[in-house]
Each structure stands twice: as structure tokens, then as C-alpha cells.
mmCIF file of C-alpha atoms in Angstrom:
data_model
loop_
_atom_site.group_PDB
_atom_site.id
_atom_site.type_symbol
_atom_site.label_atom_id
_atom_site.label_comp_id
_atom_site.label_asym_id
_atom_site.label_seq_id
_atom_site.Cartn_x
_atom_site.Cartn_y
_atom_site.Cartn_z
ATOM 1 C CA MET A 1 30.479 -37.097 1.102
ATOM 2 C CA GLY A 2 32.658 -34.290 2.413
ATOM 3 C CA GLN A 3 32.618 -33.596 6.439
ATOM 4 C CA PHE A 4 29.660 -30.965 7.276
ATOM 5 C CA ARG A 5 30.898 -27.646 8.231
ATOM 6 C CA PRO A 6 28.819 -24.834 9.720
ATOM 7 C CA GLU A 7 28.027 -22.326 7.094
ATOM 8 C CA SER A 8 30.176 -19.301 8.488
ATOM 9 C CA THR A 9 33.126 -21.379 7.786
ATOM 10 C CA ARG A 10 32.117 -22.780 4.188
ATOM 11 C CA PRO A 11 34.423 -21.688 1.286
ATOM 12 C CA TYR A 12 32.801 -18.970 -0.818
ATOM 13 C CA ASN A 13 31.800 -20.213 -4.483
ATOM 14 C CA THR A 14 33.893 -17.611 -6.418
ATOM 15 C CA ASN A 15 32.086 -18.381 -10.000
ATOM 16 C CA VAL A 16 29.230 -16.628 -8.910
ATOM 17 C CA ASN A 17 30.711 -13.099 -7.118
ATOM 18 C CA PHE A 18 27.128 -11.590 -6.100
ATOM 19 C CA PHE A 19 27.466 -11.681 -2.419
ATOM 20 C CA GLN A 20 30.535 -10.773 -0.382
ATOM 21 C CA SER A 21 30.682 -12.543 3.050
ATOM 22 C CA ILE A 22 30.754 -10.029 6.077
ATOM 23 C CA SER A 23 32.770 -10.544 9.457
ATOM 24 C CA SER A 24 32.283 -9.128 12.554
ATOM 25 C CA LEU A 25 29.334 -7.016 12.227
ATOM 26 C CA ASN A 26 27.466 -5.366 14.866
ATOM 27 C CA THR A 27 23.872 -5.020 13.448
ATOM 28 C CA PRO A 28 20.311 -5.408 14.553
ATOM 29 C CA SER A 29 19.103 -9.138 14.870
ATOM 30 C CA SER A 30 16.051 -8.565 12.705
ATOM 31 C CA TYR A 31 18.674 -8.021 9.666
ATOM 32 C CA ASP A 32 21.139 -10.670 9.629
ATOM 33 C CA ILE A 33 23.720 -10.057 7.252
ATOM 34 C CA VAL A 34 24.998 -13.333 5.851
ATOM 35 C CA PHE A 35 25.570 -15.197 2.739
ATOM 36 C CA LEU A 36 24.622 -18.867 1.937
ATOM 37 C CA MET A 37 26.923 -20.642 -0.788
ATOM 38 C CA TYR A 38 24.398 -23.500 -1.655
ATOM 39 C CA THR A 39 21.486 -20.779 -2.213
ATOM 40 C CA THR A 40 23.714 -17.996 -3.582
ATOM 41 C CA ASP A 41 22.494 -18.594 -7.401
ATOM 42 C CA LEU A 42 18.961 -18.478 -6.117
ATOM 43 C CA GLU A 43 19.420 -15.485 -4.015
ATOM 44 C CA ALA A 44 20.987 -13.521 -6.762
ATOM 45 C CA GLN A 45 18.283 -14.358 -9.058
ATOM 46 C CA GLN A 46 15.787 -13.167 -6.400
ATOM 47 C CA VAL A 47 17.341 -9.840 -5.863
ATOM 48 C CA LEU A 48 17.372 -9.230 -9.841
ATOM 49 C CA VAL A 49 13.757 -10.307 -10.079
ATOM 50 C CA ARG A 50 12.961 -7.736 -7.112
ATOM 51 C CA LEU A 51 14.753 -5.005 -8.794
ATOM 52 C CA TYR A 52 12.747 -5.468 -12.199
ATOM 53 C CA THR A 53 9.558 -5.167 -10.600
ATOM 54 C CA LEU A 54 10.655 -2.302 -8.227
ATOM 55 C CA PHE A 55 11.566 -0.547 -11.447
ATOM 56 C CA VAL A 56 8.168 -1.162 -13.122
ATOM 57 C CA ALA A 57 6.331 -0.417 -9.948
ATOM 58 C CA ILE A 58 8.117 3.018 -9.475
ATOM 59 C CA SER A 59 7.567 3.885 -13.400
ATOM 60 C CA ILE A 60 3.832 3.229 -12.767
ATOM 61 C CA LEU A 61 3.468 5.344 -9.577
ATOM 62 C CA LEU A 62 5.772 8.383 -11.311
ATOM 63 C CA TYR A 63 3.721 7.999 -14.556
ATOM 64 C CA ASP A 64 0.297 8.206 -12.836
ATOM 65 C CA HIS A 65 1.613 10.880 -10.552
ATOM 66 C CA MET A 66 2.415 13.075 -13.777
ATOM 67 C CA ALA A 67 -0.922 11.748 -15.581
ATOM 68 C CA THR A 68 -2.901 13.096 -12.676
ATOM 69 C CA LEU A 69 -1.221 16.091 -11.573
ATOM 70 C CA PRO A 70 -3.704 18.623 -13.364
ATOM 71 C CA GLU A 71 -6.362 17.049 -11.113
ATOM 72 C CA GLU A 72 -4.442 17.266 -8.476
ATOM 73 C CA ILE A 73 -3.535 20.914 -8.997
ATOM 74 C CA MET A 74 -7.296 21.596 -9.370
ATOM 75 C CA PHE A 75 -8.910 19.427 -6.757
ATOM 76 C CA ILE A 76 -6.054 19.823 -4.216
ATOM 77 C CA TRP A 77 -3.747 22.528 -4.454
ATOM 78 C CA ARG A 78 -6.262 25.287 -5.784
ATOM 79 C CA ARG A 79 -9.199 24.275 -2.981
ATOM 80 C CA PRO A 80 -9.014 24.759 0.633
ATOM 81 C CA LYS A 81 -6.836 22.224 2.399
ATOM 82 C CA ALA A 82 -9.329 19.929 4.200
ATOM 83 C CA MET A 83 -8.209 17.102 6.147
ATOM 84 C CA SER A 84 -8.880 14.998 3.004
ATOM 85 C CA ALA A 85 -6.502 16.882 1.126
ATOM 86 C CA VAL A 86 -3.713 16.453 3.659
ATOM 87 C CA LEU A 87 -4.155 12.890 3.851
ATOM 88 C CA PHE A 88 -4.100 12.809 0.106
ATOM 89 C CA LEU A 89 -0.604 14.794 -0.039
ATOM 90 C CA ILE A 90 0.805 12.347 2.591
ATOM 91 C CA ASN A 91 -0.043 9.175 1.135
ATOM 92 C CA ARG A 92 0.887 10.278 -2.359
ATOM 93 C CA TYR A 93 4.454 11.774 -1.295
ATOM 94 C CA VAL A 94 5.614 9.600 1.428
ATOM 95 C CA ALA A 95 5.121 6.646 -1.117
ATOM 96 C CA VAL A 96 7.331 8.404 -3.767
ATOM 97 C CA LEU A 97 9.928 9.023 -0.962
ATOM 98 C CA GLY A 98 9.463 5.616 0.594
ATOM 99 C CA ASN A 99 10.277 3.695 -3.111
ATOM 100 C CA MET A 100 12.679 6.009 -3.761
ATOM 101 C CA LEU A 101 14.718 5.135 -0.878
ATOM 102 C CA ASP A 102 13.902 1.586 -1.665
ATOM 103 C CA LEU A 103 15.307 1.830 -5.032
ATOM 104 C CA MET A 104 18.570 3.827 -3.742
ATOM 105 C CA SER A 105 19.430 1.215 -1.286
ATOM 106 C CA ASN A 106 20.140 -1.257 -3.661
ATOM 107 C CA PHE A 107 22.942 0.993 -5.364
ATOM 108 C CA LEU A 108 24.170 3.407 -3.317
ATOM 109 C CA PRO A 109 27.396 2.400 -1.775
ATOM 110 C CA VAL A 110 26.744 1.571 1.919
ATOM 111 C CA SER A 111 28.424 -0.496 4.952
ATOM 112 C CA ALA A 112 27.127 -3.448 6.565
ATOM 113 C CA LYS A 113 25.537 -1.410 9.469
ATOM 114 C CA SER A 114 23.894 1.406 6.991
ATOM 115 C CA CYS A 115 22.381 -1.680 4.981
ATOM 116 C CA SER A 116 20.519 -2.635 7.946
ATOM 117 C CA ARG A 117 19.214 0.646 8.872
ATOM 118 C CA TYR A 118 18.226 1.141 5.100
ATOM 119 C CA LEU A 119 16.230 -2.198 5.017
ATOM 120 C CA LEU A 120 14.690 -1.402 8.613
ATOM 121 C CA ALA A 121 13.464 2.330 7.066
ATOM 122 C CA VAL A 122 12.125 0.499 3.796
ATOM 123 C CA HIS A 123 10.121 -1.715 6.068
ATOM 124 C CA MET A 124 8.903 0.983 8.341
ATOM 125 C CA LEU A 125 7.714 3.219 5.588
ATOM 126 C CA ARG A 126 6.083 0.195 3.555
ATOM 127 C CA LEU A 127 4.086 -0.924 6.605
ATOM 128 C CA PHE A 128 3.282 2.944 7.026
ATOM 129 C CA GLN A 129 1.800 3.393 3.625
ATOM 130 C CA GLN A 130 -0.312 0.068 4.193
ATOM 131 C CA VAL A 131 -1.346 1.302 7.207
ATOM 132 C CA PHE A 132 -2.190 4.745 6.216
ATOM 133 C CA ILE A 133 -4.186 3.507 3.090
ATOM 134 C CA CYS A 134 -6.251 1.125 5.617
ATOM 135 C CA LEU A 135 -7.072 4.303 7.628
ATOM 136 C CA THR A 136 -7.857 6.485 4.896
ATOM 137 C CA LEU A 137 -10.428 3.754 3.614
ATOM 138 C CA THR A 138 -12.010 3.209 7.276
ATOM 139 C CA LEU A 139 -12.558 6.949 7.484
ATOM 140 C CA ARG A 140 -14.425 6.997 4.220
ATOM 141 C CA THR A 141 -16.255 4.529 5.394
ATOM 142 C CA TYR A 142 -16.827 5.829 8.386
ATOM 143 C CA ALA A 143 -18.361 9.041 6.615
ATOM 144 C CA LEU A 144 -20.490 6.430 4.403
ATOM 145 C CA TYR A 145 -22.012 5.479 7.406
ATOM 146 C CA GLY A 146 -23.182 8.855 8.827
ATOM 147 C CA CYS A 147 -19.756 9.128 10.936
ATOM 148 C CA SER A 148 -21.143 5.906 13.159
ATOM 149 C CA LYS A 149 -19.010 6.115 16.131
ATOM 150 C CA ARG A 150 -20.243 2.185 16.932
ATOM 151 C CA LEU A 151 -19.109 1.397 13.366
ATOM 152 C CA LEU A 152 -15.836 3.488 13.517
ATOM 153 C CA LYS A 153 -14.823 1.658 16.983
ATOM 154 C CA TRP A 154 -15.170 -1.979 15.670
ATOM 155 C CA MET A 155 -13.293 -0.979 12.860
ATOM 156 C CA LEU A 156 -10.300 0.612 14.571
ATOM 157 C CA ILE A 157 -10.458 -2.481 17.048
ATOM 158 C CA MET A 158 -10.135 -4.978 14.066
ATOM 159 C CA GLY A 159 -7.848 -2.889 12.440
ATOM 160 C CA VAL A 160 -5.425 -2.621 15.276
ATOM 161 C CA VAL A 161 -5.222 -6.533 15.923
ATOM 162 C CA LEU A 162 -4.214 -6.815 12.165
ATOM 163 C CA ILE A 163 -1.723 -4.136 12.372
ATOM 164 C CA ALA A 164 0.001 -5.987 15.054
ATOM 165 C CA ALA A 165 0.068 -8.912 13.378
ATOM 166 C CA SER A 166 1.500 -7.133 10.336
ATOM 167 C CA ALA A 167 4.337 -5.729 12.655
ATOM 168 C CA VAL A 168 4.877 -8.893 13.915
ATOM 169 C CA GLY A 169 5.909 -10.175 10.517
ATOM 170 C CA ALA A 170 7.519 -7.145 9.288
ATOM 171 C CA PHE A 171 9.831 -6.457 12.220
ATOM 172 C CA GLY A 172 9.961 -10.069 14.160
ATOM 173 C CA PRO A 173 13.389 -11.237 15.116
ATOM 174 C CA ASN A 174 15.919 -13.078 12.524
ATOM 175 C CA LEU A 175 13.446 -12.160 9.617
ATOM 176 C CA THR A 176 15.210 -10.763 6.859
ATOM 177 C CA LYS A 177 18.584 -11.173 5.425
ATOM 178 C CA SER A 178 20.548 -8.533 3.736
ATOM 179 C CA ALA A 179 23.434 -9.093 1.624
ATOM 180 C CA ILE A 180 26.117 -6.394 0.112
ATOM 181 C CA ASP A 181 27.274 -6.717 -3.498
ATOM 182 C CA ASN A 182 30.209 -4.510 -4.016
ATOM 183 C CA GLY A 183 29.159 -2.211 -1.518
ATOM 184 C CA HIS A 184 25.351 -2.336 -2.592
ATOM 185 C CA CYS A 185 22.572 -3.169 -0.216
ATOM 186 C CA HIS A 186 20.086 -6.167 -1.129
ATOM 187 C CA GLU A 187 17.145 -7.518 0.829
ATOM 188 C CA ILE A 188 16.821 -11.300 0.446
ATOM 189 C CA TYR A 189 14.057 -13.711 1.709
ATOM 190 C CA THR A 190 14.627 -17.189 2.901
ATOM 191 C CA THR A 191 11.938 -20.091 2.541
ATOM 192 C CA ALA A 192 12.199 -20.059 6.508
ATOM 193 C CA THR A 193 11.494 -16.222 6.872
ATOM 194 C CA SER A 194 8.834 -15.503 3.911
ATOM 195 C CA PHE A 195 5.769 -17.336 5.836
ATOM 196 C CA ARG A 196 6.001 -14.390 8.271
ATOM 197 C CA HIS A 197 6.309 -11.657 5.661
ATOM 198 C CA GLY A 198 3.178 -13.384 3.896
ATOM 199 C CA THR A 199 0.972 -13.141 6.991
ATOM 200 C CA THR A 200 1.516 -9.304 6.929
ATOM 201 C CA TRP A 201 0.031 -9.082 3.389
ATOM 202 C CA VAL A 202 -2.718 -11.096 4.380
ATOM 203 C CA ALA A 203 -3.685 -9.146 7.327
ATOM 204 C CA MET A 204 -4.386 -6.278 4.984
ATOM 205 C CA PHE A 205 -6.044 -8.138 2.491
ATOM 206 C CA ILE A 206 -8.563 -9.395 4.916
ATOM 207 C CA TYR A 207 -9.041 -5.656 6.197
ATOM 208 C CA GLU A 208 -9.528 -4.534 2.905
ATOM 209 C CA LEU A 209 -11.977 -7.263 2.401
ATOM 210 C CA LEU A 210 -13.761 -5.904 5.260
ATOM 211 C CA ILE A 211 -13.884 -2.418 3.740
ATOM 212 C CA PHE A 212 -15.219 -3.802 0.459
ATOM 213 C CA VAL A 213 -18.105 -5.651 1.912
ATOM 214 C CA LEU A 214 -18.667 -2.512 4.066
ATOM 215 C CA THR A 215 -18.775 0.086 1.176
ATOM 216 C CA VAL A 216 -20.864 -2.239 -1.102
ATOM 217 C CA SER A 217 -23.570 -2.685 1.793
ATOM 218 C CA GLY A 218 -23.489 1.396 2.831
ATOM 219 C CA THR A 219 -23.881 2.441 -0.784
ATOM 220 C CA TRP A 220 -26.496 -0.007 -1.532
ATOM 221 C CA LYS A 221 -28.639 1.131 1.811
ATOM 222 C CA ALA A 222 -28.204 4.635 0.913
ATOM 223 C CA ARG A 223 -29.292 4.149 -2.521
ATOM 224 C CA GLY A 224 -32.802 2.785 -0.906
ATOM 225 C CA SER A 225 -33.096 6.077 0.596
ATOM 226 C CA PRO A 226 -35.403 8.510 -1.013
ATOM 227 C CA ARG A 227 -34.180 11.170 0.838
ATOM 228 C CA LEU A 228 -30.736 10.755 -0.507
ATOM 229 C CA ILE A 229 -32.337 10.419 -4.494
ATOM 230 C CA SER A 230 -30.274 13.756 -5.170
ATOM 231 C CA ARG A 231 -26.864 12.261 -4.407
ATOM 232 C CA ARG A 232 -26.872 9.560 -6.403
ATOM 233 C CA ASP A 233 -23.874 10.991 -8.609
ATOM 234 C CA ILE A 234 -21.535 10.751 -5.294
ATOM 235 C CA LEU A 235 -22.865 7.587 -4.080
ATOM 236 C CA ASP A 236 -22.280 6.377 -7.679
ATOM 237 C CA VAL A 237 -18.637 7.569 -7.289
ATOM 238 C CA ILE A 238 -18.066 5.890 -3.987
ATOM 239 C CA PHE A 239 -19.819 2.686 -5.047
ATOM 240 C CA GLU A 240 -17.524 2.079 -8.687
ATOM 241 C CA ASP A 241 -14.117 3.431 -6.960
ATOM 242 C CA GLY A 242 -14.787 0.944 -4.080
ATOM 243 C CA VAL A 243 -15.442 -1.964 -6.532
ATOM 244 C CA MET A 244 -12.601 -0.741 -8.663
ATOM 245 C CA TYR A 245 -10.097 -0.438 -5.663
ATOM 246 C CA PHE A 246 -10.709 -3.912 -4.203
ATOM 247 C CA ALA A 247 -10.847 -5.696 -7.520
ATOM 248 C CA GLY A 248 -7.498 -4.048 -8.520
ATOM 249 C CA MET A 249 -6.133 -4.841 -5.054
ATOM 250 C CA ALA A 250 -7.101 -8.511 -5.386
ATOM 251 C CA LEU A 251 -5.535 -8.896 -9.028
ATOM 252 C CA VAL A 252 -2.319 -7.778 -7.581
ATOM 253 C CA ASN A 253 -2.092 -8.719 -4.021
ATOM 254 C CA LEU A 254 -3.076 -12.270 -4.238
ATOM 255 C CA PRO A 255 -0.234 -13.346 -6.432
ATOM 256 C CA ASN A 256 1.828 -11.027 -4.192
ATOM 257 C CA ILE A 257 0.826 -13.201 -1.140
ATOM 258 C CA LEU A 258 1.345 -16.392 -3.143
ATOM 259 C CA THR A 259 4.998 -15.570 -3.814
ATOM 260 C CA TYR A 260 5.564 -15.877 -0.131
ATOM 261 C CA PHE A 261 4.254 -19.614 0.175
ATOM 262 C CA CYS A 262 5.355 -21.011 -2.804
ATOM 263 C CA ASP A 263 8.262 -22.986 -3.358
ATOM 264 C CA SER A 264 10.073 -20.855 -5.616
ATOM 265 C CA VAL A 265 12.935 -18.768 -3.839
ATOM 266 C CA ILE A 266 13.482 -16.573 -6.769
ATOM 267 C CA VAL A 267 10.215 -14.989 -6.732
ATOM 268 C CA THR A 268 9.449 -14.618 -2.914
ATOM 269 C CA GLY A 269 8.793 -10.839 -2.206
ATOM 270 C CA SER A 270 8.977 -9.857 -5.332
ATOM 271 C CA LEU A 271 6.035 -8.170 -5.978
ATOM 272 C CA ASN A 272 6.072 -6.111 -2.507
ATOM 273 C CA ALA A 273 7.035 -3.300 -3.764
ATOM 274 C CA PHE A 274 4.833 -3.228 -6.716
ATOM 275 C CA THR A 275 1.865 -4.237 -4.594
ATOM 276 C CA THR A 276 2.449 -0.983 -2.400
ATOM 277 C CA CYS A 277 2.550 1.274 -5.641
ATOM 278 C CA MET A 278 -0.613 0.170 -6.782
ATOM 279 C CA SER A 279 -2.391 0.349 -3.428
ATOM 280 C CA VAL A 280 -1.195 4.035 -3.318
ATOM 281 C CA THR A 281 -2.353 4.828 -7.035
ATOM 282 C CA LEU A 282 -5.545 3.257 -6.582
ATOM 283 C CA ILE A 283 -6.105 5.268 -3.543
ATOM 284 C CA SER A 284 -5.114 8.384 -5.036
ATOM 285 C CA ARG A 285 -7.290 8.017 -7.943
ATOM 286 C CA LEU A 286 -10.288 7.368 -5.702
ATOM 287 C CA MET A 287 -9.739 10.262 -3.260
ATOM 288 C CA LEU A 288 -9.283 12.493 -6.520
ATOM 289 C CA ASN A 289 -12.669 11.336 -7.983
ATOM 290 C CA LEU A 290 -14.054 12.095 -4.670
ATOM 291 C CA HIS A 291 -12.687 15.718 -4.605
ATOM 292 C CA GLY A 292 -13.716 16.162 -8.136
ATOM 293 C CA CYS A 293 -17.289 15.651 -6.320
ATOM 294 C CA VAL A 294 -17.321 17.631 -3.400
ATOM 295 C CA ASP A 295 -14.188 19.380 -1.183
ATOM 296 C CA THR A 296 -14.527 17.348 1.809
ATOM 297 C CA GLY A 297 -13.453 14.476 -0.537
ATOM 298 C CA ILE A 298 -13.466 11.416 1.856
ATOM 299 C CA PHE A 299 -15.044 12.910 4.608
ATOM 300 C CA SER A 300 -18.398 13.344 2.495
ATOM 301 C CA THR A 301 -21.335 11.816 3.815
ATOM 302 C CA PRO A 302 -24.351 10.509 1.686
ATOM 303 C CA ALA A 303 -26.628 13.140 3.240
ATOM 304 C CA GLU A 304 -24.272 16.299 2.748
ATOM 305 C CA THR A 305 -25.475 18.965 0.951
ATOM 306 C CA SER A 306 -28.752 17.162 -0.151
ATOM 307 C CA SER A 307 -31.072 19.805 1.063
ATOM 308 C CA HIS A 308 -29.297 22.411 -1.177
ATOM 309 C CA VAL A 309 -29.104 20.163 -4.285
ATOM 310 C CA LEU A 310 -33.169 19.503 -3.655
ATOM 311 C CA THR A 311 -33.874 23.023 -3.240
ATOM 312 C CA THR A 312 -32.328 23.946 -6.680
ATOM 313 C CA GLU A 313 -34.178 20.976 -8.071
ATOM 314 C CA VAL A 314 -37.357 22.402 -6.798
ATOM 315 C CA ASP A 315 -36.566 26.123 -8.043
ATOM 316 C CA VAL A 316 -35.903 24.722 -11.767
ATOM 317 C CA GLU A 317 -39.215 23.069 -11.920
ATOM 318 C CA PHE A 318 -41.033 26.000 -10.835
ATOM 319 C CA GLU A 319 -39.409 28.318 -13.434
ATOM 320 C CA ASP A 320 -40.362 25.734 -15.904
ATOM 321 C CA SER A 321 -43.976 25.472 -14.934
ATOM 322 C CA SER A 322 -44.166 29.416 -14.701
ATOM 323 C CA PRO A 323 -46.378 30.774 -17.867
ATOM 324 C CA ASP A 324 -44.329 32.503 -20.890
ATOM 325 C CA PRO A 325 -44.388 36.310 -20.993
#
């Protein structure tokens, strides 16, 4: 056996020309730009798999954007810009910006320092998207429970705790490696760092599970109220979309979480962009469906405009009961 040498002095494997060694770097500690000769093949395959899933994720995001553009114009752009509409636009267009930046960073020629900054920006946008979606779901649940400030307080406390855990996982020291290949910037994960990245997605899943339980409970209680019998259409939308969102995210996020804890380095983190895009797509559909029922969107309460609807029903019954001329 040959004498052990530090990684920085090991010879580069020229048979796999995917990562280039970088010397004399002054970059943030969170993004250590290095290469490891004995894992070059695996890291190259990891980057390739991640690029494939990134292409698929962006394609789905853009396709859904175009498919729902008529509804967006009708329910968002042509109506008064309520707070729910503003949140919808921020969620949808920041997602497009963040994922396009993620894609561009893999192909645009960048320096070593720029590569670390690109990856930091991508991570911040990705975390922002997830936090923003959780905030949107929180406001939706808050309105569903009749604007209960007590419920909102406990949800925000739990949300802050989970966001703090997610931030530690996303921006902790020496957490992510990046590699330069012909001037292109690639993000790579190792077994040692993937665990903390996985905890970020676990925290998000726990919060979405909480939202799902509260949504089912809230709609079930509202259905049993005779006073809200006329609002069953909006309650059906809230319940069905809530179930659809959680089921869709469970099918996508659970495999994503498993990639961080499995032994295969190749698939580690390969589904993070796909999970983010699916989350944005599903929440956009949910918000559009609500705006199709009422202008207030996610801020609509079960009791909202119920008196108006009941009055309309009474008027119809009165007209039907009147004698024919």
C-alpha cells in the first residue's frame, strides 16, 4: 500500500476530467470548493442525475404556469389585487426566478468565488420558497379557524422553531461542496453533509403534516355547523385541495428525504429542486381554486358572505311559492 497523503496533495485522476482542482481560494466556509479523487466518478454521476431532475422540475413548473395562465389572468390580474393575490404572484414568480438561477449556475462560466455565491443565493431562494409556502398555508389555516389569534400564535411559534432548524441545516458551516468543471459551477453532496440537509426537508414535512391535520379538522367542524350549510362549496374546495396538496407533497417529499439518508451518493439531493417545484405548483393550484370561488382567496373564512348566500336562497324559495299569474 502506498503512503497516505492528504487530499490536497493527491494526484488528479485524468481519466475522469469532470472536476478541476482549485487553489488559493478565499470563499465562505459554507461552500468549500475542493475535489476528492477517490469519489470523482460518484460526484460526477451525482451532478448528472441532479441536472436531469432539475430539467424535469423546471419543465413541470413552466408547463403548469402556461396551463394555468388563463385562470391566473382571470382570477388574479383582472380582479382587485387582494393580499392573497399578491402572495400568489410572489410565490409563483420567485419560484421561476430561483430555479432558472439554479439552472444557469450549472452552465454559465463563473469563478470559484462566484460559484460559492451562486450556490448561497440558490439555497437562500430555495429556503425562501419553502418558508413562503408554509406561511401561505398558515394564513389559509388561520382564516379557516375564523382568524383565531391563539391558533396563529402557536403555529408561528412552531414554524419559527422548524425554520431555525431548517436554516441551520441549509447554511451551517462546511455543509456544501461545490466543484468547478470547465468554469461551470456544480453543487455536490457527501455522506458526511447530506444528513443535515435532510433535516431541513424533514422539518418542512412535519409542518405540512400539522397544516394537513388542522385543515381536515377545521373543515370537518365547519361542515357540521348548520349556520354554514350554504358555504359547503368553499369548504369542499378547501378540504379537497388540502388533501391533494398533502398527498402530492408526501409522494414527492418522502423520496426526497430518503435520498439524503440512503447510502447511495449518486442520488443524494437529486430531488430537492423537483420537490420545490412541485410544492410551488400545488400551492399555486390551491390558491387559484380558492380565488375561483371568492376574491379573498386564502383569506376567505367559512362564514364569509354566508348571510348573503342564505338571503339569495330565501328569495328564490319565495318566488317559487308565489302563485302563477
